[in-house]
Amino acid sequence: MAVCVAVIAKENYPLYIKASTADNELKFYYTVHSSLDVIEEKINSAGKNANDQRELYLGLLYPTEDYKVYGYVTNTKIKFVIVVESSNTTLRDTEIRSMFRKLHQGYVDMLCNPFYIPGESVSSKSFSETVISMMQQ
């Protein structure tokens, strides 16, 4: 389902990036990096309307010829980016939201580890298994 999953720190450096193939890994790094501007723009435009409660799911950030990039931001400004193939037309918005909820829950479970220092690269096996299961669905 997903071809790339990334977790980005609030200071916009990658904590975790996993691509489905090693062939296009550099392309996915570029795709995730270029999505950060769109994420910041959506966060800032939502922040202007202070009466609205901020939606964590940002939706489709931008489509390319081959992929669609979706975004999600936690309350602590940790950003999740999922890249899916554009040819996958059966993918619904509810399924993407479900993937982000699963990813967020895996991240929270990893944060509960007392040996993890927030802001360091994610090296948790259970988190990696969660991401790999999302890519194999």
PDB file of C-alpha atoms in Angstrom:
ATOM      1  CA  MET A   1       0.000   0.000   0.000  1.00  0.00           C
ATOM      2  CA  ALA A   2       2.534   2.622   1.114  1.00  0.00           C
ATOM      3  CA  VAL A   3       5.829   2.869  -0.762  1.00  0.00           C
ATOM      4  CA  CYS A   4       7.511   5.225   1.705  1.00  0.00           C
ATOM      5  CA  VAL A   5       6.886   6.184   5.333  1.00  0.00           C
ATOM      6  CA  ALA A   6       8.727   8.986   7.109  1.00  0.00           C
ATOM      7  CA  VAL A   7       8.758  10.498  10.589  1.00  0.00           C
ATOM      8  CA  ILE A   8      10.066  14.051  10.733  1.00  0.00           C
ATOM      9  CA  ALA A   9      11.027  15.937  13.905  1.00  0.00           C
ATOM     10  CA  LYS A  10       9.507  19.313  14.724  1.00  0.00           C
ATOM     11  CA  GLU A  11      12.805  20.918  13.655  1.00  0.00           C
ATOM     12  CA  ASN A  12      12.326  19.289  10.192  1.00  0.00           C
ATOM     13  CA  TYR A  13      15.063  16.661  10.277  1.00  0.00           C
ATOM     14  CA  PRO A  14      14.219  13.005   9.580  1.00  0.00           C
ATOM     15  CA  LEU A  15      13.850  10.653  12.526  1.00  0.00           C
ATOM     16  CA  TYR A  16      12.867   7.672  10.397  1.00  0.00           C
ATOM     17  CA  ILE A  17      12.466   7.033   6.668  1.00  0.00           C
ATOM     18  CA  LYS A  18      11.625   3.641   5.191  1.00  0.00           C
ATOM     19  CA  ALA A  19      11.213   3.069   1.458  1.00  0.00           C
ATOM     20  CA  SER A  20       9.806  -0.107  -0.052  1.00  0.00           C
ATOM     21  CA  THR A  21      12.629  -0.403  -2.585  1.00  0.00           C
ATOM     22  CA  ALA A  22      16.252   0.584  -2.280  1.00  0.00           C
ATOM     23  CA  ASP A  23      16.335   1.548  -5.970  1.00  0.00           C
ATOM     24  CA  ASN A  24      14.354   4.775  -5.553  1.00  0.00           C
ATOM     25  CA  GLU A  25      15.329   5.550  -1.971  1.00  0.00           C
ATOM     26  CA  LEU A  26      16.974   8.860  -2.841  1.00  0.00           C
ATOM     27  CA  LYS A  27      13.868   9.885  -4.816  1.00  0.00           C
ATOM     28  CA  PHE A  28      11.703   9.230  -1.752  1.00  0.00           C
ATOM     29  CA  TYR A  29      14.043  11.252   0.463  1.00  0.00           C
ATOM     30  CA  TYR A  30      13.599  14.165  -1.946  1.00  0.00           C
ATOM     31  CA  THR A  31       9.821  13.669  -2.079  1.00  0.00           C
ATOM     32  CA  VAL A  32       9.534  13.665   1.726  1.00  0.00           C
ATOM     33  CA  HIS A  33      11.825  16.673   2.058  1.00  0.00           C
ATOM     34  CA  SER A  34       9.855  18.677  -0.495  1.00  0.00           C
ATOM     35  CA  SER A  35       6.600  17.877   1.315  1.00  0.00           C
ATOM     36  CA  LEU A  36       7.783  19.731   4.429  1.00  0.00           C
ATOM     37  CA  ASP A  37       7.046  23.121   2.860  1.00  0.00           C
ATOM     38  CA  VAL A  38       3.484  22.058   2.100  1.00  0.00           C
ATOM     39  CA  ILE A  39       3.058  20.736   5.644  1.00  0.00           C
ATOM     40  CA  GLU A  40       4.290  24.012   7.157  1.00  0.00           C
ATOM     41  CA  GLU A  41       1.962  25.962   4.886  1.00  0.00           C
ATOM     42  CA  LYS A  42      -1.049  23.873   5.923  1.00  0.00           C
ATOM     43  CA  ILE A  43      -0.145  24.145   9.624  1.00  0.00           C
ATOM     44  CA  ASN A  44       0.242  27.925   9.411  1.00  0.00           C
ATOM     45  CA  SER A  45      -2.992  28.429   7.491  1.00  0.00           C
ATOM     46  CA  ALA A  46      -4.887  26.286  10.023  1.00  0.00           C
ATOM     47  CA  GLY A  47      -3.264  28.162  12.907  1.00  0.00           C
ATOM     48  CA  LYS A  48      -4.728  31.486  11.761  1.00  0.00           C
ATOM     49  CA  ASN A  49      -8.199  30.303  12.657  1.00  0.00           C
ATOM     50  CA  ALA A  50      -7.655  29.927  16.403  1.00  0.00           C
ATOM     51  CA  ASN A  51     -11.264  28.975  17.148  1.00  0.00           C
ATOM     52  CA  ASP A  52     -10.995  25.739  15.169  1.00  0.00           C
ATOM     53  CA  GLN A  53      -9.444  22.735  16.787  1.00  0.00           C
ATOM     54  CA  ARG A  54      -6.437  21.707  14.713  1.00  0.00           C
ATOM     55  CA  GLU A  55      -6.945  18.634  12.579  1.00  0.00           C
ATOM     56  CA  LEU A  56      -4.000  16.245  12.845  1.00  0.00           C
ATOM     57  CA  TYR A  57      -4.613  14.685   9.438  1.00  0.00           C
ATOM     58  CA  LEU A  58      -3.516  17.091   6.707  1.00  0.00           C
ATOM     59  CA  GLY A  59      -4.763  15.021   3.786  1.00  0.00           C
ATOM     60  CA  LEU A  60      -3.238  14.952   0.338  1.00  0.00           C
ATOM     61  CA  LEU A  61      -0.228  17.253   0.306  1.00  0.00           C
ATOM     62  CA  TYR A  62       0.482  16.955  -3.400  1.00  0.00           C
ATOM     63  CA  PRO A  63       0.325  14.397  -6.195  1.00  0.00           C
ATOM     64  CA  THR A  64       3.132  13.614  -8.623  1.00  0.00           C
ATOM     65  CA  GLU A  65       2.988  11.526 -11.773  1.00  0.00           C
ATOM     66  CA  ASP A  66       3.814   8.314  -9.937  1.00  0.00           C
ATOM     67  CA  TYR A  67       2.927   8.995  -6.288  1.00  0.00           C
ATOM     68  CA  LYS A  68       0.563  10.762  -3.920  1.00  0.00           C
ATOM     69  CA  VAL A  69       1.979  12.276  -0.728  1.00  0.00           C
ATOM     70  CA  TYR A  70      -0.147  12.473   2.440  1.00  0.00           C
ATOM     71  CA  GLY A  71       0.662  14.245   5.697  1.00  0.00           C
ATOM     72  CA  TYR A  72      -0.163  14.108   9.398  1.00  0.00           C
ATOM     73  CA  VAL A  73       1.091  16.272  12.272  1.00  0.00           C
ATOM     74  CA  THR A  74       0.927  15.376  15.948  1.00  0.00           C
ATOM     75  CA  ASN A  75       0.230  17.882  18.721  1.00  0.00           C
ATOM     76  CA  THR A  76       3.967  17.945  19.455  1.00  0.00           C
ATOM     77  CA  LYS A  77       4.677  18.925  15.796  1.00  0.00           C
ATOM     78  CA  ILE A  78       6.105  15.534  14.817  1.00  0.00           C
ATOM     79  CA  LYS A  79       5.269  15.036  11.149  1.00  0.00           C
ATOM     80  CA  PHE A  80       4.332  11.767   9.476  1.00  0.00           C
ATOM     81  CA  VAL A  81       4.497  11.468   5.701  1.00  0.00           C
ATOM     82  CA  ILE A  82       3.150   8.522   3.720  1.00  0.00           C
ATOM     83  CA  VAL A  83       3.788   8.147   0.000  1.00  0.00           C
ATOM     84  CA  VAL A  84       1.492   5.845  -1.995  1.00  0.00           C
ATOM     85  CA  GLU A  85       1.419   4.981  -5.680  1.00  0.00           C
ATOM     86  CA  SER A  86      -0.864   7.131  -7.823  1.00  0.00           C
ATOM     87  CA  SER A  87      -2.013   4.073  -9.733  1.00  0.00           C
ATOM     88  CA  ASN A  88      -3.669   2.743  -6.559  1.00  0.00           C
ATOM     89  CA  THR A  89      -7.136   4.194  -7.198  1.00  0.00           C
ATOM     90  CA  THR A  90      -8.890   1.915  -4.698  1.00  0.00           C
ATOM     91  CA  LEU A  91      -7.276   3.685  -1.736  1.00  0.00           C
ATOM     92  CA  ARG A  92      -9.812   5.742   0.194  1.00  0.00           C
ATOM     93  CA  ASP A  93      -9.325   8.654   2.537  1.00  0.00           C
ATOM     94  CA  THR A  94     -10.523   6.530   5.474  1.00  0.00           C
ATOM     95  CA  GLU A  95      -7.812   3.955   4.747  1.00  0.00           C
ATOM     96  CA  ILE A  96      -5.132   6.647   4.697  1.00  0.00           C
ATOM     97  CA  ARG A  97      -6.426   8.013   8.023  1.00  0.00           C
ATOM     98  CA  SER A  98      -6.325   4.485   9.427  1.00  0.00           C
ATOM     99  CA  MET A  99      -2.702   4.114   8.312  1.00  0.00           C
ATOM    100  CA  PHE A 100      -1.787   7.368  10.059  1.00  0.00           C
ATOM    101  CA  ARG A 101      -3.572   6.314  13.255  1.00  0.00           C
ATOM    102  CA  LYS A 102      -1.659   3.025  13.214  1.00  0.00           C
ATOM    103  CA  LEU A 103       1.618   4.855  12.582  1.00  0.00           C
ATOM    104  CA  HIS A 104       0.900   7.383  15.347  1.00  0.00           C
ATOM    105  CA  GLN A 105       0.053   4.601  17.807  1.00  0.00           C
ATOM    106  CA  GLY A 106       3.286   2.786  16.920  1.00  0.00           C
ATOM    107  CA  TYR A 107       5.223   6.010  17.465  1.00  0.00           C
ATOM    108  CA  VAL A 108       3.573   6.607  20.838  1.00  0.00           C
ATOM    109  CA  ASP A 109       4.352   3.031  21.886  1.00  0.00           C
ATOM    110  CA  MET A 110       7.974   3.581  20.888  1.00  0.00           C
ATOM    111  CA  LEU A 111       8.100   6.850  22.879  1.00  0.00           C
ATOM    112  CA  CYS A 112       6.962   4.978  25.985  1.00  0.00           C
ATOM    113  CA  ASN A 113      10.267   3.115  25.977  1.00  0.00           C
ATOM    114  CA  PRO A 114      12.259   4.675  28.840  1.00  0.00           C
ATOM    115  CA  PHE A 115      15.522   4.172  26.927  1.00  0.00           C
ATOM    116  CA  TYR A 116      14.425   6.229  23.905  1.00  0.00           C
ATOM    117  CA  ILE A 117      15.572   9.845  23.977  1.00  0.00           C
ATOM    118  CA  PRO A 118      13.106  12.116  22.132  1.00  0.00           C
ATOM    119  CA  GLY A 119      14.676  13.708  19.068  1.00  0.00           C
ATOM    120  CA  GLU A 120      16.990  10.796  18.281  1.00  0.00           C
ATOM    121  CA  SER A 121      16.630   8.566  15.235  1.00  0.00           C
ATOM    122  CA  VAL A 122      14.022   5.857  15.592  1.00  0.00           C
ATOM    123  CA  SER A 123      15.611   2.413  15.810  1.00  0.00           C
ATOM    124  CA  SER A 124      12.777   0.467  17.428  1.00  0.00           C
ATOM    125  CA  LYS A 125      12.135  -2.989  15.980  1.00  0.00           C
ATOM    126  CA  SER A 126       8.445  -2.873  16.870  1.00  0.00           C
ATOM    127  CA  PHE A 127       8.031   0.486  15.125  1.00  0.00           C
ATOM    128  CA  SER A 128       9.828  -0.855  12.051  1.00  0.00           C
ATOM    129  CA  GLU A 129       7.549  -3.893  12.051  1.00  0.00           C
ATOM    130  CA  THR A 130       4.523  -1.576  12.154  1.00  0.00           C
ATOM    131  CA  VAL A 131       5.845   0.368   9.152  1.00  0.00           C
ATOM    132  CA  ILE A 132       6.701  -2.790   7.207  1.00  0.00           C
ATOM    133  CA  SER A 133       3.222  -4.179   7.828  1.00  0.00           C
ATOM    134  CA  MET A 134       1.758  -0.947   6.430  1.00  0.00           C
ATOM    135  CA  MET A 135       3.875  -1.329   3.305  1.00  0.00           C
ATOM    136  CA  GLN A 136       2.878  -4.965   2.763  1.00  0.00           C
ATOM    137  CA  GLN A 137      -0.889  -4.534   3.054  1.00  0.00           C
TER     138      GLN A 137
END
